[in-house]
Short mmCIF file of C-alpha atoms and ligand atoms in Angstrom, two decimals:
data_model
loop_
_atom_site.label_atom_id
_atom_site.label_comp_id
_atom_site.label_asym_id
_atom_site.label_seq_id
_atom_site.Cartn_x
_atom_site.Cartn_y
_atom_site.Cartn_z
CA UNK G 1 81.81 84.97 121.49
CA UNK G 2 79.19 85.99 118.97
CA UNK G 3 76.64 88.35 120.48
CA UNK G 4 73.18 88.86 119.02
CA UNK G 5 71.49 92.22 119.52
CA UNK G 6 67.83 92.71 120.35
CA UNK G 7 65.71 94.89 118.04
CA UNK G 8 65.93 97.58 120.72
CA UNK G 9 69.72 97.39 120.75
CA UNK G 10 69.83 97.62 116.96
CA UNK G 11 67.70 100.77 117.22
CA UNK G 12 70.21 102.09 119.75
CA UNK G 13 73.02 101.47 117.22
CA UNK G 14 71.43 103.72 114.60
CA UNK G 15 72.87 107.03 115.88
CA UNK G 16 76.43 105.71 115.63
CA UNK G 17 75.77 104.49 112.10
CA UNK G 18 74.24 107.80 111.07
CA UNK G 19 77.17 109.71 112.56
CA UNK G 20 79.78 107.58 110.80
CA UNK G 21 77.85 107.99 107.53
CA UNK G 22 77.76 111.77 107.99
CA UNK G 23 81.52 111.91 108.51
CA UNK G 24 82.16 109.91 105.32
CA UNK G 25 79.76 112.15 103.38
CA UNK G 26 81.68 115.22 104.57
CA UNK G 27 85.06 113.64 103.79
CA UNK G 28 83.91 112.59 100.33
CA UNK G 29 83.09 116.26 99.69
CA UNK G 30 86.46 117.39 101.05
CA UNK G 31 88.72 114.97 99.16
CA UNK G 32 90.28 116.96 96.32
CA UNK G 33 93.61 117.65 94.69
CA UNK G 34 95.82 119.65 97.06
CA UNK G 35 94.07 118.63 100.28
CA UNK G 36 96.35 117.30 103.01
CA UNK G 37 95.56 113.93 104.61
CA UNK G 38 96.12 115.52 108.03
CA UNK G 39 93.37 118.02 107.21
CA UNK G 40 90.94 115.14 106.54
CA UNK G 41 91.85 113.66 109.93
CA UNK G 42 91.33 117.06 111.59
CA UNK G 43 87.86 117.40 110.02
CA UNK G 44 86.89 113.95 111.31
CA UNK G 45 88.30 114.79 114.75
CA UNK G 46 86.32 118.05 114.89
CA UNK G 47 83.13 116.17 113.98
CA UNK G 48 83.81 113.61 116.75
CA UNK G 49 84.16 116.40 119.31
CA UNK G 50 81.08 118.23 118.07
CA UNK G 51 78.99 115.06 118.29
CA UNK G 52 80.38 113.91 121.63
CA UNK G 53 81.42 110.66 119.96
CA UNK G 54 84.47 108.54 120.72
CA UNK G 55 87.13 107.52 118.21
CA UNK G 56 87.74 103.79 117.86
CA UNK G 57 91.15 104.39 116.29
CA UNK G 58 93.09 106.96 118.28
CA UNK G 59 94.08 104.62 121.13
CA UNK G 60 93.87 101.46 119.04
CA UNK G 61 96.94 99.31 119.67
CA UNK G 62 96.55 95.66 118.60
CA UNK G 63 99.42 93.21 118.57
CA UNK G 64 100.21 93.97 114.91
CA UNK G 65 100.41 97.74 115.49
CA UNK G 66 103.79 99.26 116.24
CA UNK G 67 102.24 101.95 118.45
CA UNK G 68 98.78 103.37 119.26
CA UNK G 69 97.24 104.63 116.01
CA UNK G 70 97.09 108.23 117.21
CA UNK G 71 94.63 109.49 114.54
CA UNK G 72 90.85 109.16 114.17
CA UNK G 73 90.79 108.33 110.45
CA UNK G 74 92.51 105.84 108.15
CA UNK G 75 93.61 107.46 104.90
CA UNK G 76 95.00 105.01 102.35
CA UNK G 77 96.23 106.49 99.05
CA UNK G 78 97.04 104.60 95.83
CA UNK G 79 99.14 101.51 96.70
CA UNK G 80 98.03 101.83 100.34
CA UNK G 81 94.70 100.06 100.91
CA UNK G 82 94.14 99.37 104.62
CA UNK G 83 95.01 101.03 107.95
CA UNK G 84 96.57 104.05 106.25
CA UNK G 85 98.07 106.33 108.90
CA UNK G 86 97.42 109.97 107.90
CA UNK G 87 100.65 111.87 107.24
CA UNK G 88 101.72 115.19 105.75
CA UNK G 89 100.74 114.49 102.14
CA UNK G 90 98.77 116.63 99.71
CA UNK G 91 96.44 114.67 97.43
CA UNK G 92 97.57 114.70 93.78
CA UNK G 93 95.58 114.56 90.57
CA UNK G 94 94.30 111.02 89.93
CA UNK G 95 95.03 109.73 93.43
CA UNK G 96 92.84 106.91 94.71
CA UNK G 97 91.89 107.80 98.29
CA UNK G 98 90.28 105.47 100.83
CA UNK G 99 88.89 106.84 104.07
CA UNK G 100 87.94 104.32 106.75
CA UNK G 101 86.25 105.64 109.88
CA UNK G 102 84.87 104.04 113.04
CA UNK G 103 83.42 105.76 116.06
CA UNK G 104 81.27 105.04 119.07
CA UNK G 105 78.09 106.97 119.93
CA UNK G 106 76.10 106.13 123.08
CA UNK G 107 78.42 103.16 123.59
CA UNK G 108 77.78 101.56 120.19
CA UNK G 109 80.30 101.37 117.36
CA UNK G 110 79.84 101.77 113.63
CA UNK G 111 82.52 101.31 110.98
CA UNK G 112 82.47 102.27 107.30
CA UNK G 113 84.83 103.03 104.43
CA UNK G 114 84.75 104.37 100.90
CA UNK G 115 87.23 104.98 98.10
CA UNK G 116 87.15 107.94 95.71
CA UNK G 117 89.37 109.34 92.98
CA UNK G 118 90.63 112.92 93.31
CA UNK G 119 90.77 114.85 90.05
CA UNK G 120 91.22 112.98 86.78
CA UNK G 121 90.20 109.31 87.05
CA UNK G 122 91.99 106.40 85.42
CA UNK G 123 89.51 103.84 84.00
CA UNK G 124 91.29 100.95 85.73
CA UNK G 125 90.87 102.72 89.09
CA UNK G 126 87.19 103.37 88.45
CA UNK G 127 86.72 99.69 87.66
CA UNK G 128 88.55 98.60 90.82
CA UNK G 129 86.39 100.87 93.00
CA UNK G 130 83.17 99.83 91.23
CA UNK G 131 84.03 96.18 91.84
CA UNK G 132 84.51 96.66 95.60
CA UNK G 133 81.18 98.51 95.73
CA UNK G 134 79.42 95.75 93.80
CA UNK G 135 81.04 93.13 96.05
CA UNK G 136 79.85 95.01 99.13
CA UNK G 137 76.30 95.20 97.75
CA UNK G 138 76.35 91.47 96.99
CA UNK G 139 77.67 90.65 100.45
CA UNK G 140 75.00 92.79 102.11
CA UNK G 141 72.26 91.18 100.00
CA UNK G 142 73.40 87.77 101.29
CA UNK G 143 73.24 88.90 104.94
CA UNK G 144 69.82 87.39 105.55
CA UNK G 145 68.44 85.29 108.39
CA UNK G 146 68.46 81.60 107.53
CA UNK G 147 71.58 81.95 105.40
CA UNK G 148 75.14 81.14 106.36
CA UNK G 149 78.16 83.33 106.88
CA UNK G 150 79.72 81.61 103.87
CA UNK G 151 76.93 83.02 101.70
CA UNK G 152 78.22 86.55 102.40
CA UNK G 153 81.82 85.56 101.75
CA UNK G 154 80.96 83.69 98.56
CA UNK G 155 78.86 86.57 97.25
CA UNK G 156 81.79 88.97 97.73
CA UNK G 157 84.36 86.57 96.32
CA UNK G 158 82.26 85.77 93.27
CA UNK G 159 81.98 89.44 92.27
CA UNK G 160 85.73 89.92 92.69
CA UNK G 161 86.63 86.75 90.77
CA UNK G 162 84.22 87.57 87.95
CA UNK G 163 86.00 90.91 87.53
CA UNK G 164 89.38 89.15 87.45
CA UNK G 165 90.72 90.20 90.86
CA UNK G 166 92.20 87.92 93.50
CA UNK G 167 91.07 88.17 97.11
CA UNK G 168 93.29 88.34 100.19
CA UNK G 169 91.80 86.45 103.14
CA UNK G 170 94.02 87.92 105.86
CA UNK G 171 91.81 90.96 106.48
CA UNK G 172 88.03 91.03 106.20
CA UNK G 173 84.86 91.96 107.98
CA UNK G 174 84.10 91.53 111.66
CA UNK G 175 81.46 91.64 114.34
CA UNK G 176 80.62 95.15 115.60
CA UNK G 177 79.09 96.08 118.94
CA UNK G 178 80.38 97.94 121.96
CA UNK G 179 83.87 97.47 120.48
CA UNK G 180 85.10 97.75 116.90
CA UNK G 181 86.32 94.21 116.29
CA UNK G 182 84.33 91.23 117.50
CA UNK G 183 83.44 87.79 116.25
CA UNK G 184 82.73 86.55 113.71
CA UNK G 185 85.46 87.21 111.17
CA UNK G 186 83.82 87.73 107.76
CA UNK G 187 86.24 86.59 105.03
CA UNK G 188 86.00 88.19 101.60
CA UNK G 189 85.74 84.80 99.90
CA UNK G 190 84.34 81.46 100.93
CA UNK G 191 81.80 78.76 100.22
CA UNK G 192 78.09 79.39 100.17
CA UNK G 193 76.10 77.28 102.60
CA UNK G 194 79.01 76.92 105.04
CA UNK G 195 79.82 78.41 108.39
CA UNK G 196 77.84 80.28 111.03
CA UNK G 197 74.08 80.34 110.64
CA UNK G 198 72.91 83.93 110.18
CA UNK G 199 70.34 85.01 112.76
CA UNK G 200 68.51 88.27 113.42
CA UNK G 201 70.60 90.40 115.76
CA UNK G 202 73.99 89.69 114.21
CA UNK G 203 75.76 93.00 113.49
CA UNK G 204 78.82 92.87 111.25
CA UNK G 205 81.06 95.11 109.23
CA UNK G 206 81.25 93.81 105.67
CA UNK G 207 84.32 95.17 103.90
CA UNK G 208 85.61 93.94 100.56
CA UNK G 209 88.93 95.45 99.49
CA UNK G 210 90.99 94.74 96.41
CA UNK G 211 94.35 95.40 94.83
CA UNK G 212 94.56 95.63 91.07
CA UNK G 213 97.21 93.01 90.25
CA UNK G 214 98.14 91.25 93.49
CA UNK G 215 96.62 90.06 96.75
CA UNK G 216 99.81 90.51 98.77
CA UNK G 217 100.49 93.28 101.25
CA UNK G 218 103.41 94.66 103.17
CA UNK G 219 103.50 97.03 106.13
CA UNK G 220 104.85 100.51 105.52
CA UNK G 221 107.72 101.67 107.78
CA UNK G 222 105.11 103.82 109.60
CA UNK G 223 104.10 100.56 111.30
CA UNK G 224 100.45 100.71 110.22
CA UNK G 225 99.76 101.39 106.55
CA UNK G 226 99.28 98.26 104.45
CA UNK G 227 100.51 98.61 100.87
CA UNK G 228 100.32 96.34 97.85
CA UNK G 229 103.36 94.17 97.25
CA UNK G 230 103.64 95.24 93.60
CA UNK G 231 102.70 98.92 93.81
CA UNK G 232 99.27 98.40 92.29
CA UNK G 233 96.42 100.48 93.63
CA UNK G 234 93.72 99.42 96.09
CA UNK G 235 90.06 100.10 96.83
CA UNK G 236 87.91 99.39 99.89
CA UNK G 237 84.16 99.59 100.57
CA UNK G 238 82.64 98.94 103.98
CA UNK G 239 79.32 99.18 105.78
CA UNK G 240 78.13 98.12 109.21
CA UNK G 241 75.09 95.91 108.70
CA UNK G 242 72.53 94.50 111.14
CA UNK G 243 70.78 91.29 110.17
CA UNK G 244 67.12 91.66 111.06
CA UNK G 245 64.09 89.44 110.61
CA UNK G 246 63.29 91.57 107.56
CA UNK G 247 66.78 91.23 106.06
CA UNK G 248 69.91 93.36 106.11
CA UNK G 249 69.77 96.85 107.63
CA UNK G 250 72.69 99.09 106.60
CA UNK G 251 73.41 101.13 109.73
CA UNK G 252 76.01 103.31 107.98
CA UNK G 253 73.86 104.05 104.92
CA UNK G 254 74.75 107.44 103.47
CA UNK G 255 71.92 109.73 102.52
CA UNK G 256 73.74 111.26 99.57
MG1 LIG W 301 86.51 100.18 108.86
#
């Protein structure tokens, strides 16, 4: 069921969005060569406790998960792109690091992700990350009342295709509310003018992700981490967005 939120409910979702944004800002500052992925998870966990928030991940156990996730942060490095389970790994020079974080504050969830390069960047990695960020911006710009869900998908897919990347449709955006994953599914490619009519009150996570030279994934033996089939690197950009009468409102907007 697709639930529409009142303007008052969208106001009530702002603290969760601001908290998730603050965690990603802190993590972006912390990601550096030599830092352990478990340390990033610990920082996020400390911030959850300090805020009195609730993790959406730690007890998360969907049908495709081998076990409850057990951490509060997804850390996906290099050929890992989604659902990266933090493990005892120190970030190396040139690593591409995605952090994806969702938490609940006052009963409302927000979900956001970013990808950064630690140390010396490779141009092809910078281009991959820039494309996911441009695709996210295009998808958000299309999240307007009167439009269709397909407008968001097409806007994302067009940016990715123009840059020469292929899009995987198995994992995409989703409705966000009292729980992390609701309807509708928001594919990262589609046809403009098709699908659900966008109305004020729809709150969705929009989350383009790309792999450099494939769109196929496999699951790591850890049971969670999704890696590229060919070893190429991935990038992921995500915001939680409320569609309002005035247009898209980015609930997880970072302030720096
Ligand atoms: Mg997320």
